[in-house]
Short mmCIF file of C-alpha atoms in Angstrom, two decimals:
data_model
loop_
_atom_site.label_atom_id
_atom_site.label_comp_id
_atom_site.label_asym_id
_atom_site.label_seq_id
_atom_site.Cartn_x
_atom_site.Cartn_y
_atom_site.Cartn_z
CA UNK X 1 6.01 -0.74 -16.65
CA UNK X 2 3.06 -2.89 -15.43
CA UNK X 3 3.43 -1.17 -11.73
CA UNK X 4 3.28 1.83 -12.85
CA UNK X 5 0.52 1.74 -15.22
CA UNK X 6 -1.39 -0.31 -12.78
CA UNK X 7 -1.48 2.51 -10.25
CA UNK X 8 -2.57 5.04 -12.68
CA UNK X 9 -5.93 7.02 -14.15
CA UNK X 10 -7.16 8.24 -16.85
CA UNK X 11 -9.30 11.73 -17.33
CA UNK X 12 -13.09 11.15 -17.52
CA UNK X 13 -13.54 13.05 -21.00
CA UNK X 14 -16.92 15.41 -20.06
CA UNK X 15 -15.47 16.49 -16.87
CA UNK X 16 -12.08 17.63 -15.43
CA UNK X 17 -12.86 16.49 -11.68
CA UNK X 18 -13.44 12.88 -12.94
CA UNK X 19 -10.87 10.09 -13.88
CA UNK X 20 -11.19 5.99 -14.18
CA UNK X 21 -8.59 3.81 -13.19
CA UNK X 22 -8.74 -0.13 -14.48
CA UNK X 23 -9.31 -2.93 -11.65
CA UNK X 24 -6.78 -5.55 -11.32
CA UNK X 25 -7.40 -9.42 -10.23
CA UNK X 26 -4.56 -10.37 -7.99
CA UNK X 27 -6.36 -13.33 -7.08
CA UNK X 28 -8.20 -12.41 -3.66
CA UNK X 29 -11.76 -12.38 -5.46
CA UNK X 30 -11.97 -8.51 -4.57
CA UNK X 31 -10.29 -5.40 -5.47
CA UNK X 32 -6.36 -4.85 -3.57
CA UNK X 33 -7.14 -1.89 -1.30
CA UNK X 34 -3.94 -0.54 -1.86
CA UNK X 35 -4.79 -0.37 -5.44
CA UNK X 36 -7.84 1.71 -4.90
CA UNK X 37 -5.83 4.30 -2.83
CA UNK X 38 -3.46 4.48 -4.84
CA UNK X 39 -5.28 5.13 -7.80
CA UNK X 40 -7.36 7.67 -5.66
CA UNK X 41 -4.10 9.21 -5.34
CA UNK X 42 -2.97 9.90 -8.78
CA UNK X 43 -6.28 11.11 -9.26
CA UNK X 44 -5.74 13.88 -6.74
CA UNK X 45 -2.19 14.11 -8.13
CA UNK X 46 -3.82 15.03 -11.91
CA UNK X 47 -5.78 17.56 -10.45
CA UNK X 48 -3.75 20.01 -8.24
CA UNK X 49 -1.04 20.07 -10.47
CA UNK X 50 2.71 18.74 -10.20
CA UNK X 51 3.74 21.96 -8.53
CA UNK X 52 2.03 20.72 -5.42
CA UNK X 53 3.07 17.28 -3.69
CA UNK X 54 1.42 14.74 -1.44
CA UNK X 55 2.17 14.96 2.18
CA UNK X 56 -0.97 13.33 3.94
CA UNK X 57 -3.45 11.12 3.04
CA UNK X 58 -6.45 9.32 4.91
CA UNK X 59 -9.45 7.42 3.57
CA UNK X 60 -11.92 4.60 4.40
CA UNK X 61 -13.02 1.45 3.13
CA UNK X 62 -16.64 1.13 2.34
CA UNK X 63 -17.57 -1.77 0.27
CA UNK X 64 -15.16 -4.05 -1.33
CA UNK X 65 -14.26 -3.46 -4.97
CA UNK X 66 -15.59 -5.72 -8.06
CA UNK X 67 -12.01 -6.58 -10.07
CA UNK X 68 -14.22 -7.19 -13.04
CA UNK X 69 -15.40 -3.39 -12.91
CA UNK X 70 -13.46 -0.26 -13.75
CA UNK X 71 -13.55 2.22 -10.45
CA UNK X 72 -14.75 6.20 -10.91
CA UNK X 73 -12.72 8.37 -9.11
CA UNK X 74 -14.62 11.87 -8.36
CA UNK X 75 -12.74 14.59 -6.92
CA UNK X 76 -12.93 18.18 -5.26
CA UNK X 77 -10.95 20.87 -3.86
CA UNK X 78 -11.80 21.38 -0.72
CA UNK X 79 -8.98 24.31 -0.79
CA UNK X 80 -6.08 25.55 -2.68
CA UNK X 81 -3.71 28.29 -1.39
CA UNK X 82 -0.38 28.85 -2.52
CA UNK X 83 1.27 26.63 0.21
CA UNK X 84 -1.64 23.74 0.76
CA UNK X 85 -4.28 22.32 -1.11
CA UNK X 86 -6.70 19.67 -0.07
CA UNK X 87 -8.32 17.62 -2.39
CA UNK X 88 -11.53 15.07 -1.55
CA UNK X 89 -11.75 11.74 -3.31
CA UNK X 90 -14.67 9.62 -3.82
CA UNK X 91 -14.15 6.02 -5.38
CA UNK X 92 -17.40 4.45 -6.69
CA UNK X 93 -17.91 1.41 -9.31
CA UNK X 94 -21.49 1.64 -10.74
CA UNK X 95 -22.35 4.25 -8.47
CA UNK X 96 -21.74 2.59 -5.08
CA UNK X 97 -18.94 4.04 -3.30
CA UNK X 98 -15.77 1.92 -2.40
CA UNK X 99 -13.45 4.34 -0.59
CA UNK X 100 -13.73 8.28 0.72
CA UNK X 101 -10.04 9.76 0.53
CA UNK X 102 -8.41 13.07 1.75
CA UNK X 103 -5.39 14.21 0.83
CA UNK X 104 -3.44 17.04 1.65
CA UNK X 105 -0.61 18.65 -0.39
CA UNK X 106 2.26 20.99 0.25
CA UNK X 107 4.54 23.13 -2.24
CA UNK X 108 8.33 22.50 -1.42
CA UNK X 109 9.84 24.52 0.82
CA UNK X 110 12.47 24.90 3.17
CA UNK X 111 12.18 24.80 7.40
CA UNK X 112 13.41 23.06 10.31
CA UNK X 113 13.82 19.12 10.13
CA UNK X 114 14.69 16.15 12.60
CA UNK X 115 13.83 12.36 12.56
CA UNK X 116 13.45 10.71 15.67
CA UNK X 117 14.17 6.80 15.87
CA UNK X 118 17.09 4.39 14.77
CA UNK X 119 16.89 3.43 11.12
CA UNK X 120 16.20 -0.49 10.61
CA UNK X 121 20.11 -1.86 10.40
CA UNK X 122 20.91 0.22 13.66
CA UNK X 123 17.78 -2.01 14.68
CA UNK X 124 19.37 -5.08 14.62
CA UNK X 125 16.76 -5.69 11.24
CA UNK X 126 19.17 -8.01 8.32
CA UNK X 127 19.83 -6.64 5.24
CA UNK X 128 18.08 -6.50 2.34
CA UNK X 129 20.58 -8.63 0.53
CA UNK X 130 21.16 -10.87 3.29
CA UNK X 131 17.43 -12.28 2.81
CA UNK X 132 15.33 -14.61 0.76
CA UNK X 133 12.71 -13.14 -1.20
CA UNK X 134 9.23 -13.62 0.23
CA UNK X 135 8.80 -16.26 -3.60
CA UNK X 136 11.14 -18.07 -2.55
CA UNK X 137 10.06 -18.21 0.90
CA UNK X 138 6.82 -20.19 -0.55
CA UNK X 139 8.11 -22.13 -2.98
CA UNK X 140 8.34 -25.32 -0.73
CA UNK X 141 4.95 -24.31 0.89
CA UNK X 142 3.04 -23.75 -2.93
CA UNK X 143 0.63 -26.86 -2.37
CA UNK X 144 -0.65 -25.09 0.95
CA UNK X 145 -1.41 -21.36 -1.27
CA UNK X 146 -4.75 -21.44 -3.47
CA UNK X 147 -4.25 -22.04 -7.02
CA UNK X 148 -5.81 -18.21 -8.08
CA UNK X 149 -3.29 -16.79 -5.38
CA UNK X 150 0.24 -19.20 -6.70
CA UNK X 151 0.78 -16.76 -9.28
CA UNK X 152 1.22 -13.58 -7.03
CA UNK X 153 3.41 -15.57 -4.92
CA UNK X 154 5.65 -16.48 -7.66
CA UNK X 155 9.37 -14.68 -8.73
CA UNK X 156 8.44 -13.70 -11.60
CA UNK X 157 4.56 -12.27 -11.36
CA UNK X 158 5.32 -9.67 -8.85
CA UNK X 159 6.76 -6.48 -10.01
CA UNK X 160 7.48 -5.82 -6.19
CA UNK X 161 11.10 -7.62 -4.86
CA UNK X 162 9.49 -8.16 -1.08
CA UNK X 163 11.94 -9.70 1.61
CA UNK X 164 10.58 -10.41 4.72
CA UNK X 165 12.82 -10.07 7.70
CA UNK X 166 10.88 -13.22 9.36
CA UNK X 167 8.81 -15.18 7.39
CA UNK X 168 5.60 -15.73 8.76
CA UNK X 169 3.44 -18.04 6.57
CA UNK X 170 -0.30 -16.73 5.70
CA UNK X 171 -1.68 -20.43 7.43
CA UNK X 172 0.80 -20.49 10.36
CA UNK X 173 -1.34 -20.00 13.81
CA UNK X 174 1.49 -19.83 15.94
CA UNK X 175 1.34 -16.94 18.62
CA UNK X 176 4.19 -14.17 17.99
CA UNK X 177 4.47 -10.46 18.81
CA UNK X 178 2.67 -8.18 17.04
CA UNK X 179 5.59 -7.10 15.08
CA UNK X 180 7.56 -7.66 12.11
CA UNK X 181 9.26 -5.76 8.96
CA UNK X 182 9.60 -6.06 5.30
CA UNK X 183 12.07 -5.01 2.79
CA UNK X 184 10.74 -3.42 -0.56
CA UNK X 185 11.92 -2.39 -3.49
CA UNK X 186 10.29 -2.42 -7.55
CA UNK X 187 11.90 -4.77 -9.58
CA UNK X 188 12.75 -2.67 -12.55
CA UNK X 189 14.11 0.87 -12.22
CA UNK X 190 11.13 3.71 -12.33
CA UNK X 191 10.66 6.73 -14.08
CA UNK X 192 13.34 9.43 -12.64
CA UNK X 193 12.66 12.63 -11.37
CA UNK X 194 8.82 11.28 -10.95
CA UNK X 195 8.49 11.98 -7.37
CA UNK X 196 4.44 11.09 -7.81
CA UNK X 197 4.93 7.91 -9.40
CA UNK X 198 6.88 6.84 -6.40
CA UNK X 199 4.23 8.47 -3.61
CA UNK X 200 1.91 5.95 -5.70
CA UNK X 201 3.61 3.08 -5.41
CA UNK X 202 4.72 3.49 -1.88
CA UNK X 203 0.70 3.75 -0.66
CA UNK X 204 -0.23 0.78 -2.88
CA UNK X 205 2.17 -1.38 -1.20
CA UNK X 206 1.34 -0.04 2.69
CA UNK X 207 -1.84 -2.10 2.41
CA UNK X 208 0.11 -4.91 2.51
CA UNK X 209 0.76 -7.83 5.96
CA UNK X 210 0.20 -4.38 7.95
CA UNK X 211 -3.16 -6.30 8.97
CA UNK X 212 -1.42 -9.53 9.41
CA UNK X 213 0.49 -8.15 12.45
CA UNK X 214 -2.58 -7.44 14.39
CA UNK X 215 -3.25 -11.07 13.92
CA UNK X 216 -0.17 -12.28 15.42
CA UNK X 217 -0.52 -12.25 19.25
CA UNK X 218 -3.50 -14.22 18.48
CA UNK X 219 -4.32 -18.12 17.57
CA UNK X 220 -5.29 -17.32 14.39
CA UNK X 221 -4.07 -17.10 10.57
CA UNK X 222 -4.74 -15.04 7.50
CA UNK X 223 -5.85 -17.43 5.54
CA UNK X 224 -8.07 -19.47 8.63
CA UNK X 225 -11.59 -19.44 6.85
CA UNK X 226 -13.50 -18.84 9.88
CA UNK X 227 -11.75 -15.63 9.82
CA UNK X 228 -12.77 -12.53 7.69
CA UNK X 229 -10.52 -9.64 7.41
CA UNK X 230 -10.40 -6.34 5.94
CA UNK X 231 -9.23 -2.74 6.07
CA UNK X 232 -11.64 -0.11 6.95
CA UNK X 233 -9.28 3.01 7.41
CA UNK X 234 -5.68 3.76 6.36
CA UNK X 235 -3.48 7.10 6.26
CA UNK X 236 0.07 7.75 4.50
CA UNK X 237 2.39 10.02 5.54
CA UNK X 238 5.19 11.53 3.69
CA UNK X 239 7.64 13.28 5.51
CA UNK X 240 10.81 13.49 2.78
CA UNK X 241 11.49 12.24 -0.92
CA UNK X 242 11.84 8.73 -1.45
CA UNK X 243 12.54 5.78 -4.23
CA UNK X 244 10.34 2.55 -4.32
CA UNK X 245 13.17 1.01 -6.71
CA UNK X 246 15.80 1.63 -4.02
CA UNK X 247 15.48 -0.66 -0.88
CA UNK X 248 12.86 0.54 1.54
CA UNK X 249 12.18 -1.34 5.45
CA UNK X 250 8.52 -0.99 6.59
CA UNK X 251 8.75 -1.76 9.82
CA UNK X 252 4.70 -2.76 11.49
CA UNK X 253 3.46 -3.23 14.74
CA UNK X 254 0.38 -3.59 16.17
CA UNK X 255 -0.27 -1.73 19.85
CA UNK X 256 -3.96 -2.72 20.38
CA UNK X 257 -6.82 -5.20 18.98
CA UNK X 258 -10.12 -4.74 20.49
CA UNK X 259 -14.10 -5.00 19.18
CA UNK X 260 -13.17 -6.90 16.48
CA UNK X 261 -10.62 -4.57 15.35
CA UNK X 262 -7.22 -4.27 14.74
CA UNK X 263 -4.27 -1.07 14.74
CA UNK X 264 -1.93 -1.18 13.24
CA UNK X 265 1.43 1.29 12.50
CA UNK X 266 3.79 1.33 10.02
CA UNK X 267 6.72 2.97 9.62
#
């Protein structure tokens, strides 16, 4: 699968610590940030072992990525015990750093659980099913996307089904709440039993309209070209197993915007 292999690394061959994942033009002119963490992921993933799975991750933006350029990914353990490990990622292409990652893994194991919160039908969010995709939500509106962007925002280029619960269009400067949701789900069924695959794929796709809702209690667009946006920091966490080819809601809001910056929250 595309996805899959899109989101993954290969070993650096004079070093174990090392690995080299392959950039991706989705059209933007720059690295997908949540390609980069991703693929900072499964680097940390290679290297503590599948005995050991992802429960936190943080990391920061610091230059955007060349999509003609393949990105380094150099890692260390920071610790490894025989409950936790901790892993530190540097992402570089021709020896500039990109992104600084940390993530933290856990073996399985049993102990108390609760989950606070209604889940997004007991929301009042629709269902899946009961939506348009977000294709062929722009399909009317394809003279108004950029011609290297059309392609992402057709049905058939994007491995990721994506149905937003309320469409809000990337050039639309209309004042709203800083809220919305999106369903997700992969196209094609994944790998089974694969639980990193799917941890992967999950923190690619987080990177995704979650800075678009910080934008939306504000005059302003996406796509405006006064405006220039990007993520600095982002963090992941996993609380239980999980399938990206089984519907998912990621519900965003955005409780503050100040000094030029935006926060935003996902769930």
């Amino acid at each position: 699968d595309a996805l899959v292999r899109h989101v993954d690394v290969s070993p650096v061959a004079e070093t174990s610590t090392a690995f080299v994942g392959r950039s991706v033009d989705l059209g933007w002119g720059r690295v997908y940030g949540g390609q980069t963490m991703a693929q900072a992921l499964a680097a940390c993933q290679k290297l503590v072992g599948g005995d050991f799975s992802v429960h936190q991750l943080s990391c920061h933006f610091l230059r955007g990525g060349d999509v003609s350029a393949d990105i380094r990914f150099d890692c260390e353990v920071l610790s490894h015990g025989r409950s936790f490990s901790a892993i530190a990622v540097r992402a570089s292409q021709e020896g500039a750093p990109i992104l600084a990652m940390t993530a933290s893994f856990q073996r399985a194991e049993r102990g108390f659980e609760h989950q606070d919160g209604l889940g997004p039908l007991a929301r009042g969010l629709p269902a899946p099913e009961a939506l348009p995709t977000l294709a062929d939500r722009f399909a009317p509106h394809l003279a108004k996307v950029p011609p290297r962007l059309r392609q992402l925002y057709s049905a058939e280029a994007n491995p990721l089904d994506l149905r937003p619960c309320e469409f809000v269009a990337p050039w639309d400067e209309s004042v709203r709440a800083p809220r919305q949701a999106v369903w997700v789900r992969a196209k094609d069924p994944l790998p089974p039993g694969d639980e990193a695959v799917h941890q992967r794929l999950l923190t690619y796709f987080t990177d995704w309209a979650l800075l678009g809702t910080a934008l939306q209690p504000h005059p302003t667009a996406m796509w405006r070209r006064e405006l220039q946006a990007a993520s600095l920091s982002h963090s992941v966490t996993f609380h239980r197993p999980f399938r990206m080819d089984a519907w998912l809601c990621h519900v965003m809001r955005s409780p503050s915007a100040s000094g030029g910056r935006g926060f935003g929250l996902g769930e």
